[in-house]
Amino acid sequence: MKRMIFLLTSLLLVSSLASAAIKTETVTYRDNGTEMKGYMAYDDSIEGERPGVLVVHEWWGHNEYPRERARMLAEEGYIAFALDMYGDGKTASHPDDAGKFAGAVRENMEVAESRFHAALRELRDHPLSEDDNIAAIGYCFGGGIVLEMARRGMDIDGVASFHGTLGTQSPAGEGDIKTRIRVYHGADDPFVKPEAVEAFKQEMNKAGVDYEFTAYPGAKHAFTNPGATELGEKFELPLAYDEQADKKSWQSMLEFFEEIFD
């Protein structure tokens, strides 16, 4: 019994030390007069520069979920910056407000692009960031944003969209997209119709993009978010967490990063 207690205590100590190495910084930055609230995470036990990853939030805004993903990326050896697309760290607690916030950004992609690049500068300017090794990931609304930034010629190493929107008012032409793309999609996501999936694939193929599209059978919208099922039940929305799809898509993303940052 004493030996078991000792082993458990040792494991908890190791876990605590590992967590203690992850440093986080709340970052206030500006874009065209609008104050933005971001969140930087990195492993302080690693010396020197490392690749950076931008994290774009769901339509709920810059809440704890993208911050947790930033910390998870830090644990993998990256420096991650969870950005703010709404301004002042604004978040929504009801789908009506979330839809309004997200819609306002989607309707003005010039503003969205400017805010994205303001965050990109923050990440690149950090002393621990390798400014020539950068990727971006996004969830739901954020997945759509990183795909839109790719369509607009964002020159970074790769983007990954998790249960993101696929439609666009400005389809990419040949040579427009300069980055590699990975899309992780819930095959049972009612917010993204099969015709939208087919249109996206045709767009990518015509544009000659290096992309992979993975659909997870049975997975619904927001399948990576552990809080999705509760939110779905609360607001009667087809949201649900899928642990298997979450883990598989995260592992695939990590393997993708190993390729692009090699």
PDB file of C-alpha atoms in Angstrom:
ATOM      1  CA  MET A   1       0.000   0.000   0.000  1.00  0.00           C
ATOM      2  CA  LYS A   2       2.795   2.429   0.933  1.00  0.00           C
ATOM      3  CA  ARG A   3       4.564   1.689  -2.357  1.00  0.00           C
ATOM      4  CA  MET A   4       1.337   2.355  -4.284  1.00  0.00           C
ATOM      5  CA  ILE A   5       0.827   5.651  -2.479  1.00  0.00           C
ATOM      6  CA  PHE A   6       4.429   6.605  -3.248  1.00  0.00           C
ATOM      7  CA  LEU A   7       3.995   5.803  -6.945  1.00  0.00           C
ATOM      8  CA  LEU A   8       0.759   7.755  -7.165  1.00  0.00           C
ATOM      9  CA  THR A   9       2.361  10.703  -5.400  1.00  0.00           C
ATOM     10  CA  SER A  10       5.310  10.581  -7.792  1.00  0.00           C
ATOM     11  CA  LEU A  11       3.025  10.499 -10.813  1.00  0.00           C
ATOM     12  CA  LEU A  12       1.041  13.468  -9.522  1.00  0.00           C
ATOM     13  CA  LEU A  13       4.289  15.353  -8.892  1.00  0.00           C
ATOM     14  CA  VAL A  14       5.538  14.673 -12.426  1.00  0.00           C
ATOM     15  CA  SER A  15       2.186  15.791 -13.838  1.00  0.00           C
ATOM     16  CA  SER A  16       2.272  18.937 -11.720  1.00  0.00           C
ATOM     17  CA  LEU A  17       5.797  19.775 -12.833  1.00  0.00           C
ATOM     18  CA  ALA A  18       4.854  19.291 -16.475  1.00  0.00           C
ATOM     19  CA  SER A  19       1.863  21.610 -16.083  1.00  0.00           C
ATOM     20  CA  ALA A  20       3.995  24.144 -14.252  1.00  0.00           C
ATOM     21  CA  ALA A  21       6.267  24.401 -17.299  1.00  0.00           C
ATOM     22  CA  ILE A  22       3.409  25.724 -19.441  1.00  0.00           C
ATOM     23  CA  LYS A  23       3.443  29.496 -19.286  1.00  0.00           C
ATOM     24  CA  THR A  24       0.530  31.615 -20.429  1.00  0.00           C
ATOM     25  CA  GLU A  25       0.222  35.297 -21.191  1.00  0.00           C
ATOM     26  CA  THR A  26      -2.912  37.348 -21.674  1.00  0.00           C
ATOM     27  CA  VAL A  27      -2.062  39.678 -24.549  1.00  0.00           C
ATOM     28  CA  THR A  28      -3.827  42.940 -25.335  1.00  0.00           C
ATOM     29  CA  TYR A  29      -3.206  44.126 -28.868  1.00  0.00           C
ATOM     30  CA  ARG A  30      -4.902  46.456 -31.333  1.00  0.00           C
ATOM     31  CA  ASP A  31      -6.190  46.412 -34.857  1.00  0.00           C
ATOM     32  CA  ASN A  32      -7.338  49.641 -36.496  1.00  0.00           C
ATOM     33  CA  GLY A  33      -8.288  51.141 -33.158  1.00  0.00           C
ATOM     34  CA  THR A  34     -10.072  48.039 -31.829  1.00  0.00           C
ATOM     35  CA  GLU A  35      -8.644  46.475 -28.688  1.00  0.00           C
ATOM     36  CA  MET A  36      -8.206  42.708 -28.973  1.00  0.00           C
ATOM     37  CA  LYS A  37      -7.640  40.156 -26.203  1.00  0.00           C
ATOM     38  CA  GLY A  38      -5.399  37.190 -27.004  1.00  0.00           C
ATOM     39  CA  TYR A  39      -3.777  34.361 -25.088  1.00  0.00           C
ATOM     40  CA  MET A  40      -0.230  33.046 -25.616  1.00  0.00           C
ATOM     41  CA  ALA A  41       0.903  29.640 -24.341  1.00  0.00           C
ATOM     42  CA  TYR A  42       4.301  27.930 -24.457  1.00  0.00           C
ATOM     43  CA  ASP A  43       6.472  25.443 -22.590  1.00  0.00           C
ATOM     44  CA  ASP A  44       8.964  27.420 -20.534  1.00  0.00           C
ATOM     45  CA  SER A  45      11.198  24.373 -20.042  1.00  0.00           C
ATOM     46  CA  ILE A  46      12.096  24.336 -23.763  1.00  0.00           C
ATOM     47  CA  GLU A  47      14.959  26.589 -24.768  1.00  0.00           C
ATOM     48  CA  GLY A  48      14.938  28.666 -27.913  1.00  0.00           C
ATOM     49  CA  GLU A  49      12.453  29.305 -30.682  1.00  0.00           C
ATOM     50  CA  ARG A  50       9.780  26.872 -31.808  1.00  0.00           C
ATOM     51  CA  PRO A  51       7.011  26.777 -34.474  1.00  0.00           C
ATOM     52  CA  GLY A  52       3.916  28.846 -33.765  1.00  0.00           C
ATOM     53  CA  VAL A  53       0.225  28.063 -34.138  1.00  0.00           C
ATOM     54  CA  LEU A  54      -2.689  30.489 -34.246  1.00  0.00           C
ATOM     55  CA  VAL A  55      -5.941  29.217 -32.715  1.00  0.00           C
ATOM     56  CA  VAL A  56      -9.225  30.716 -33.942  1.00  0.00           C
ATOM     57  CA  HIS A  57     -12.233  30.338 -31.666  1.00  0.00           C
ATOM     58  CA  GLU A  58     -15.740  29.005 -32.288  1.00  0.00           C
ATOM     59  CA  TRP A  59     -18.680  31.370 -32.799  1.00  0.00           C
ATOM     60  CA  TRP A  60     -18.968  31.618 -29.006  1.00  0.00           C
ATOM     61  CA  GLY A  61     -15.875  33.834 -29.050  1.00  0.00           C
ATOM     62  CA  HIS A  62     -12.567  33.833 -27.208  1.00  0.00           C
ATOM     63  CA  ASN A  63     -13.613  31.739 -24.225  1.00  0.00           C
ATOM     64  CA  GLU A  64     -11.800  29.011 -22.307  1.00  0.00           C
ATOM     65  CA  TYR A  65     -12.024  26.426 -25.079  1.00  0.00           C
ATOM     66  CA  PRO A  66      -9.481  27.979 -27.513  1.00  0.00           C
ATOM     67  CA  ARG A  67      -7.248  28.732 -24.530  1.00  0.00           C
ATOM     68  CA  GLU A  68      -7.264  25.074 -23.572  1.00  0.00           C
ATOM     69  CA  ARG A  69      -6.305  24.142 -27.137  1.00  0.00           C
ATOM     70  CA  ALA A  70      -3.473  26.670 -26.976  1.00  0.00           C
ATOM     71  CA  ARG A  71      -2.179  25.031 -23.797  1.00  0.00           C
ATOM     72  CA  MET A  72      -2.433  21.592 -25.411  1.00  0.00           C
ATOM     73  CA  LEU A  73      -0.332  22.835 -28.318  1.00  0.00           C
ATOM     74  CA  ALA A  74       2.202  24.261 -25.860  1.00  0.00           C
ATOM     75  CA  GLU A  75       2.473  20.821 -24.274  1.00  0.00           C
ATOM     76  CA  GLU A  76       3.405  19.485 -27.722  1.00  0.00           C
ATOM     77  CA  GLY A  77       6.288  21.936 -27.965  1.00  0.00           C
ATOM     78  CA  TYR A  78       4.679  24.748 -29.954  1.00  0.00           C
ATOM     79  CA  ILE A  79       4.006  28.340 -29.041  1.00  0.00           C
ATOM     80  CA  ALA A  80       0.293  28.946 -29.547  1.00  0.00           C
ATOM     81  CA  PHE A  81      -1.722  32.148 -29.712  1.00  0.00           C
ATOM     82  CA  ALA A  82      -5.487  32.019 -29.225  1.00  0.00           C
ATOM     83  CA  LEU A  83      -6.620  35.146 -31.023  1.00  0.00           C
ATOM     84  CA  ASP A  84      -9.680  37.366 -30.781  1.00  0.00           C
ATOM     85  CA  MET A  85     -11.846  37.896 -33.871  1.00  0.00           C
ATOM     86  CA  TYR A  86     -14.635  39.854 -32.151  1.00  0.00           C
ATOM     87  CA  GLY A  87     -12.689  42.498 -30.244  1.00  0.00           C
ATOM     88  CA  ASP A  88     -12.236  43.118 -26.502  1.00  0.00           C
ATOM     89  CA  GLY A  89     -12.363  39.375 -25.875  1.00  0.00           C
ATOM     90  CA  LYS A  90     -16.130  39.468 -26.445  1.00  0.00           C
ATOM     91  CA  THR A  91     -17.965  36.166 -25.944  1.00  0.00           C
ATOM     92  CA  ALA A  92     -21.534  34.927 -26.348  1.00  0.00           C
ATOM     93  CA  SER A  93     -23.533  32.717 -24.024  1.00  0.00           C
ATOM     94  CA  HIS A  94     -26.525  32.341 -26.344  1.00  0.00           C
ATOM     95  CA  PRO A  95     -26.605  31.146 -29.986  1.00  0.00           C
ATOM     96  CA  ASP A  96     -28.465  34.282 -31.083  1.00  0.00           C
ATOM     97  CA  ASP A  97     -25.604  36.499 -29.926  1.00  0.00           C
ATOM     98  CA  ALA A  98     -22.972  34.073 -31.231  1.00  0.00           C
ATOM     99  CA  GLY A  99     -24.633  34.138 -34.641  1.00  0.00           C
ATOM    100  CA  LYS A 100     -24.681  37.934 -34.674  1.00  0.00           C
ATOM    101  CA  PHE A 101     -21.017  38.198 -33.671  1.00  0.00           C
ATOM    102  CA  ALA A 102     -19.879  35.606 -36.207  1.00  0.00           C
ATOM    103  CA  GLY A 103     -22.106  36.999 -38.956  1.00  0.00           C
ATOM    104  CA  ALA A 104     -20.731  40.503 -38.508  1.00  0.00           C
ATOM    105  CA  VAL A 105     -17.203  39.208 -39.070  1.00  0.00           C
ATOM    106  CA  ARG A 106     -18.128  36.978 -42.008  1.00  0.00           C
ATOM    107  CA  GLU A 107     -19.891  39.876 -43.716  1.00  0.00           C
ATOM    108  CA  ASN A 108     -16.758  42.015 -43.656  1.00  0.00           C
ATOM    109  CA  MET A 109     -13.834  39.799 -44.603  1.00  0.00           C
ATOM    110  CA  GLU A 110     -11.505  42.792 -44.978  1.00  0.00           C
ATOM    111  CA  VAL A 111     -11.913  43.452 -41.256  1.00  0.00           C
ATOM    112  CA  ALA A 112     -11.552  39.736 -40.534  1.00  0.00           C
ATOM    113  CA  GLU A 113      -8.338  39.569 -42.547  1.00  0.00           C
ATOM    114  CA  SER A 114      -6.942  42.623 -40.780  1.00  0.00           C
ATOM    115  CA  ARG A 115      -7.698  41.146 -37.355  1.00  0.00           C
ATOM    116  CA  PHE A 116      -6.209  37.826 -38.329  1.00  0.00           C
ATOM    117  CA  HIS A 117      -2.990  39.434 -39.527  1.00  0.00           C
ATOM    118  CA  ALA A 118      -2.775  41.568 -36.372  1.00  0.00           C
ATOM    119  CA  ALA A 119      -2.763  38.336 -34.361  1.00  0.00           C
ATOM    120  CA  LEU A 120      -0.293  36.755 -36.759  1.00  0.00           C
ATOM    121  CA  ARG A 121       2.085  39.663 -36.127  1.00  0.00           C
ATOM    122  CA  GLU A 122       1.758  39.164 -32.371  1.00  0.00           C
ATOM    123  CA  LEU A 123       2.721  35.513 -32.729  1.00  0.00           C
ATOM    124  CA  ARG A 124       5.574  36.143 -35.152  1.00  0.00           C
ATOM    125  CA  ASP A 125       6.980  38.958 -33.001  1.00  0.00           C
ATOM    126  CA  HIS A 126       7.153  36.819 -29.868  1.00  0.00           C
ATOM    127  CA  PRO A 127      10.805  36.040 -29.062  1.00  0.00           C
ATOM    128  CA  LEU A 128      10.096  32.302 -28.797  1.00  0.00           C
ATOM    129  CA  SER A 129       8.335  32.045 -32.157  1.00  0.00           C
ATOM    130  CA  GLU A 130       9.967  30.841 -35.368  1.00  0.00           C
ATOM    131  CA  ASP A 131       8.380  33.411 -37.642  1.00  0.00           C
ATOM    132  CA  ASP A 132       8.952  31.269 -40.738  1.00  0.00           C
ATOM    133  CA  ASN A 133       7.243  28.200 -39.186  1.00  0.00           C
ATOM    134  CA  ILE A 134       3.610  29.123 -38.572  1.00  0.00           C
ATOM    135  CA  ALA A 135       0.295  27.285 -38.846  1.00  0.00           C
ATOM    136  CA  ALA A 136      -3.293  28.171 -38.009  1.00  0.00           C
ATOM    137  CA  ILE A 137      -6.154  26.057 -36.734  1.00  0.00           C
ATOM    138  CA  GLY A 138      -9.795  26.935 -36.214  1.00  0.00           C
ATOM    139  CA  TYR A 139     -12.975  25.476 -34.781  1.00  0.00           C
ATOM    140  CA  CYS A 140     -16.477  25.888 -36.289  1.00  0.00           C
ATOM    141  CA  PHE A 141     -16.555  29.622 -37.136  1.00  0.00           C
ATOM    142  CA  GLY A 142     -12.790  29.632 -36.670  1.00  0.00           C
ATOM    143  CA  GLY A 143     -12.376  26.728 -39.089  1.00  0.00           C
ATOM    144  CA  GLY A 144     -14.168  28.770 -41.718  1.00  0.00           C
ATOM    145  CA  ILE A 145     -11.954  31.750 -40.945  1.00  0.00           C
ATOM    146  CA  VAL A 146      -8.667  29.882 -41.451  1.00  0.00           C
ATOM    147  CA  LEU A 147      -9.975  28.512 -44.761  1.00  0.00           C
ATOM    148  CA  GLU A 148     -10.951  32.037 -45.845  1.00  0.00           C
ATOM    149  CA  MET A 149      -7.500  33.314 -44.920  1.00  0.00           C
ATOM    150  CA  ALA A 150      -5.990  30.528 -47.009  1.00  0.00           C
ATOM    151  CA  ARG A 151      -8.180  31.557 -49.954  1.00  0.00           C
ATOM    152  CA  ARG A 152      -6.865  35.086 -49.545  1.00  0.00           C
ATOM    153  CA  GLY A 153      -3.302  33.935 -50.022  1.00  0.00           C
ATOM    154  CA  MET A 154      -2.156  33.777 -46.417  1.00  0.00           C
ATOM    155  CA  ASP A 155       1.475  32.704 -46.661  1.00  0.00           C
ATOM    156  CA  ILE A 156       1.964  30.278 -43.775  1.00  0.00           C
ATOM    157  CA  ASP A 157       2.885  26.602 -43.646  1.00  0.00           C
ATOM    158  CA  GLY A 158      -0.514  25.034 -43.041  1.00  0.00           C
ATOM    159  CA  VAL A 159      -4.068  25.403 -41.790  1.00  0.00           C
ATOM    160  CA  ALA A 160      -6.400  22.899 -40.142  1.00  0.00           C
ATOM    161  CA  SER A 161     -10.154  23.320 -39.870  1.00  0.00           C
ATOM    162  CA  PHE A 162     -12.148  21.367 -37.279  1.00  0.00           C
ATOM    163  CA  HIS A 163     -15.911  21.112 -37.944  1.00  0.00           C
ATOM    164  CA  GLY A 164     -15.610  24.414 -39.769  1.00  0.00           C
ATOM    165  CA  THR A 165     -17.828  26.108 -42.311  1.00  0.00           C
ATOM    166  CA  LEU A 166     -16.782  25.341 -45.890  1.00  0.00           C
ATOM    167  CA  GLY A 167     -18.782  27.743 -48.058  1.00  0.00           C
ATOM    168  CA  THR A 168     -17.397  31.002 -49.404  1.00  0.00           C
ATOM    169  CA  GLN A 169     -18.368  34.009 -51.477  1.00  0.00           C
ATOM    170  CA  SER A 170     -14.876  34.093 -52.978  1.00  0.00           C
ATOM    171  CA  PRO A 171     -13.805  30.647 -54.202  1.00  0.00           C
ATOM    172  CA  ALA A 172     -10.086  30.138 -54.670  1.00  0.00           C
ATOM    173  CA  GLY A 173      -8.621  30.132 -58.141  1.00  0.00           C
ATOM    174  CA  GLU A 174      -5.552  28.293 -59.323  1.00  0.00           C
ATOM    175  CA  GLY A 175      -2.496  29.515 -57.466  1.00  0.00           C
ATOM    176  CA  ASP A 176      -4.449  31.579 -54.900  1.00  0.00           C
ATOM    177  CA  ILE A 177      -3.811  29.248 -51.971  1.00  0.00           C
ATOM    178  CA  LYS A 178      -0.190  29.126 -50.819  1.00  0.00           C
ATOM    179  CA  THR A 179      -0.613  26.874 -47.803  1.00  0.00           C
ATOM    180  CA  ARG A 180      -1.405  23.217 -47.175  1.00  0.00           C
ATOM    181  CA  ILE A 181      -4.869  22.433 -45.819  1.00  0.00           C
ATOM    182  CA  ARG A 182      -6.389  19.763 -43.599  1.00  0.00           C
ATOM    183  CA  VAL A 183     -10.134  19.619 -42.947  1.00  0.00           C
ATOM    184  CA  TYR A 184     -11.649  17.511 -40.156  1.00  0.00           C
ATOM    185  CA  HIS A 185     -15.393  17.183 -40.607  1.00  0.00           C
ATOM    186  CA  GLY A 186     -18.255  15.490 -38.798  1.00  0.00           C
ATOM    187  CA  ALA A 187     -19.990  13.272 -41.342  1.00  0.00           C
ATOM    188  CA  ASP A 188     -23.316  13.785 -39.491  1.00  0.00           C
ATOM    189  CA  ASP A 189     -22.946  17.571 -39.159  1.00  0.00           C
ATOM    190  CA  PRO A 190     -26.298  19.024 -40.334  1.00  0.00           C
ATOM    191  CA  PHE A 191     -24.860  22.539 -40.540  1.00  0.00           C
ATOM    192  CA  VAL A 192     -22.595  21.515 -43.436  1.00  0.00           C
ATOM    193  CA  LYS A 193     -24.631  19.938 -46.199  1.00  0.00           C
ATOM    194  CA  PRO A 194     -23.205  17.228 -48.507  1.00  0.00           C
ATOM    195  CA  GLU A 195     -23.393  19.646 -51.440  1.00  0.00           C
ATOM    196  CA  ALA A 196     -21.212  22.100 -49.500  1.00  0.00           C
ATOM    197  CA  VAL A 197     -18.649  19.351 -48.929  1.00  0.00           C
ATOM    198  CA  GLU A 198     -18.661  18.460 -52.636  1.00  0.00           C
ATOM    199  CA  ALA A 199     -18.377  22.121 -53.662  1.00  0.00           C
ATOM    200  CA  PHE A 200     -15.405  22.583 -51.333  1.00  0.00           C
ATOM    201  CA  LYS A 201     -13.599  19.554 -52.724  1.00  0.00           C
ATOM    202  CA  GLN A 202     -14.197  20.700 -56.287  1.00  0.00           C
ATOM    203  CA  GLU A 203     -12.906  24.168 -55.392  1.00  0.00           C
ATOM    204  CA  MET A 204      -9.727  22.756 -53.854  1.00  0.00           C
ATOM    205  CA  ASN A 205      -9.143  20.381 -56.769  1.00  0.00           C
ATOM    206  CA  LYS A 206      -9.592  23.105 -59.380  1.00  0.00           C
ATOM    207  CA  ALA A 207      -7.292  25.425 -57.462  1.00  0.00           C
ATOM    208  CA  GLY A 208      -4.589  22.739 -57.269  1.00  0.00           C
ATOM    209  CA  VAL A 209      -4.424  22.798 -53.476  1.00  0.00           C
ATOM    210  CA  ASP A 210      -2.490  20.349 -51.313  1.00  0.00           C
ATOM    211  CA  TYR A 211      -5.361  19.341 -49.052  1.00  0.00           C
ATOM    212  CA  GLU A 212      -6.889  16.387 -47.243  1.00  0.00           C
ATOM    213  CA  PHE A 213     -10.522  16.110 -46.185  1.00  0.00           C
ATOM    214  CA  THR A 214     -11.398  13.678 -43.397  1.00  0.00           C
ATOM    215  CA  ALA A 215     -14.987  12.945 -42.403  1.00  0.00           C
ATOM    216  CA  TYR A 216     -15.710  11.059 -39.177  1.00  0.00           C
ATOM    217  CA  PRO A 217     -18.802   8.814 -39.349  1.00  0.00           C
ATOM    218  CA  GLY A 218     -21.379   9.616 -36.684  1.00  0.00           C
ATOM    219  CA  ALA A 219     -19.667  12.847 -35.622  1.00  0.00           C
ATOM    220  CA  LYS A 220     -21.871  15.934 -35.381  1.00  0.00           C
ATOM    221  CA  HIS A 221     -21.082  19.610 -35.242  1.00  0.00           C
ATOM    222  CA  ALA A 222     -18.529  20.742 -32.613  1.00  0.00           C
ATOM    223  CA  PHE A 223     -17.303  17.162 -32.130  1.00  0.00           C
ATOM    224  CA  THR A 224     -13.983  18.278 -30.596  1.00  0.00           C
ATOM    225  CA  ASN A 225     -15.505  20.369 -27.802  1.00  0.00           C
ATOM    226  CA  PRO A 226     -16.172  18.396 -24.573  1.00  0.00           C
ATOM    227  CA  GLY A 227     -18.860  20.939 -23.684  1.00  0.00           C
ATOM    228  CA  ALA A 228     -20.723  20.566 -26.972  1.00  0.00           C
ATOM    229  CA  THR A 229     -23.230  17.933 -25.861  1.00  0.00           C
ATOM    230  CA  GLU A 230     -24.381  20.012 -22.907  1.00  0.00           C
ATOM    231  CA  LEU A 231     -24.702  23.118 -25.089  1.00  0.00           C
ATOM    232  CA  GLY A 232     -26.621  21.138 -27.688  1.00  0.00           C
ATOM    233  CA  GLU A 233     -29.098  19.903 -25.093  1.00  0.00           C
ATOM    234  CA  LYS A 234     -29.447  23.346 -23.537  1.00  0.00           C
ATOM    235  CA  PHE A 235     -30.227  25.133 -26.792  1.00  0.00           C
ATOM    236  CA  GLU A 236     -31.728  22.211 -28.729  1.00  0.00           C
ATOM    237  CA  LEU A 237     -28.965  22.287 -31.311  1.00  0.00           C
ATOM    238  CA  PRO A 238     -27.316  19.316 -33.086  1.00  0.00           C
ATOM    239  CA  LEU A 239     -24.035  19.671 -31.187  1.00  0.00           C
ATOM    240  CA  ALA A 240     -22.261  16.711 -29.629  1.00  0.00           C
ATOM    241  CA  TYR A 241     -18.812  15.795 -28.405  1.00  0.00           C
ATOM    242  CA  ASP A 242     -17.245  12.726 -30.019  1.00  0.00           C
ATOM    243  CA  GLU A 243     -14.190  11.580 -28.089  1.00  0.00           C
ATOM    244  CA  GLN A 244     -12.929   9.238 -30.797  1.00  0.00           C
ATOM    245  CA  ALA A 245     -13.213  11.820 -33.576  1.00  0.00           C
ATOM    246  CA  ASP A 246     -11.654  14.446 -31.315  1.00  0.00           C
ATOM    247  CA  LYS A 247      -8.596  12.319 -30.538  1.00  0.00           C
ATOM    248  CA  LYS A 248      -8.157  11.075 -34.102  1.00  0.00           C
ATOM    249  CA  SER A 249      -8.370  14.547 -35.615  1.00  0.00           C
ATOM    250  CA  TRP A 250      -5.954  15.999 -33.046  1.00  0.00           C
ATOM    251  CA  GLN A 251      -3.427  13.238 -33.708  1.00  0.00           C
ATOM    252  CA  SER A 252      -3.770  13.752 -37.454  1.00  0.00           C
ATOM    253  CA  MET A 253      -3.156  17.463 -36.991  1.00  0.00           C
ATOM    254  CA  LEU A 254       0.000  16.781 -34.962  1.00  0.00           C
ATOM    255  CA  GLU A 255       1.290  14.489 -37.702  1.00  0.00           C
ATOM    256  CA  PHE A 256       0.494  17.195 -40.254  1.00  0.00           C
ATOM    257  CA  PHE A 257       2.539  19.689 -38.233  1.00  0.00           C
ATOM    258  CA  GLU A 258       5.473  17.291 -38.129  1.00  0.00           C
ATOM    259  CA  GLU A 259       5.367  17.244 -41.942  1.00  0.00           C
ATOM    260  CA  ILE A 260       5.116  20.967 -42.552  1.00  0.00           C
ATOM    261  CA  PHE A 261       7.595  21.977 -39.850  1.00  0.00           C
ATOM    262  CA  ASP A 262      10.196  19.342 -40.751  1.00  0.00           C
TER     263      ASP A 262
END
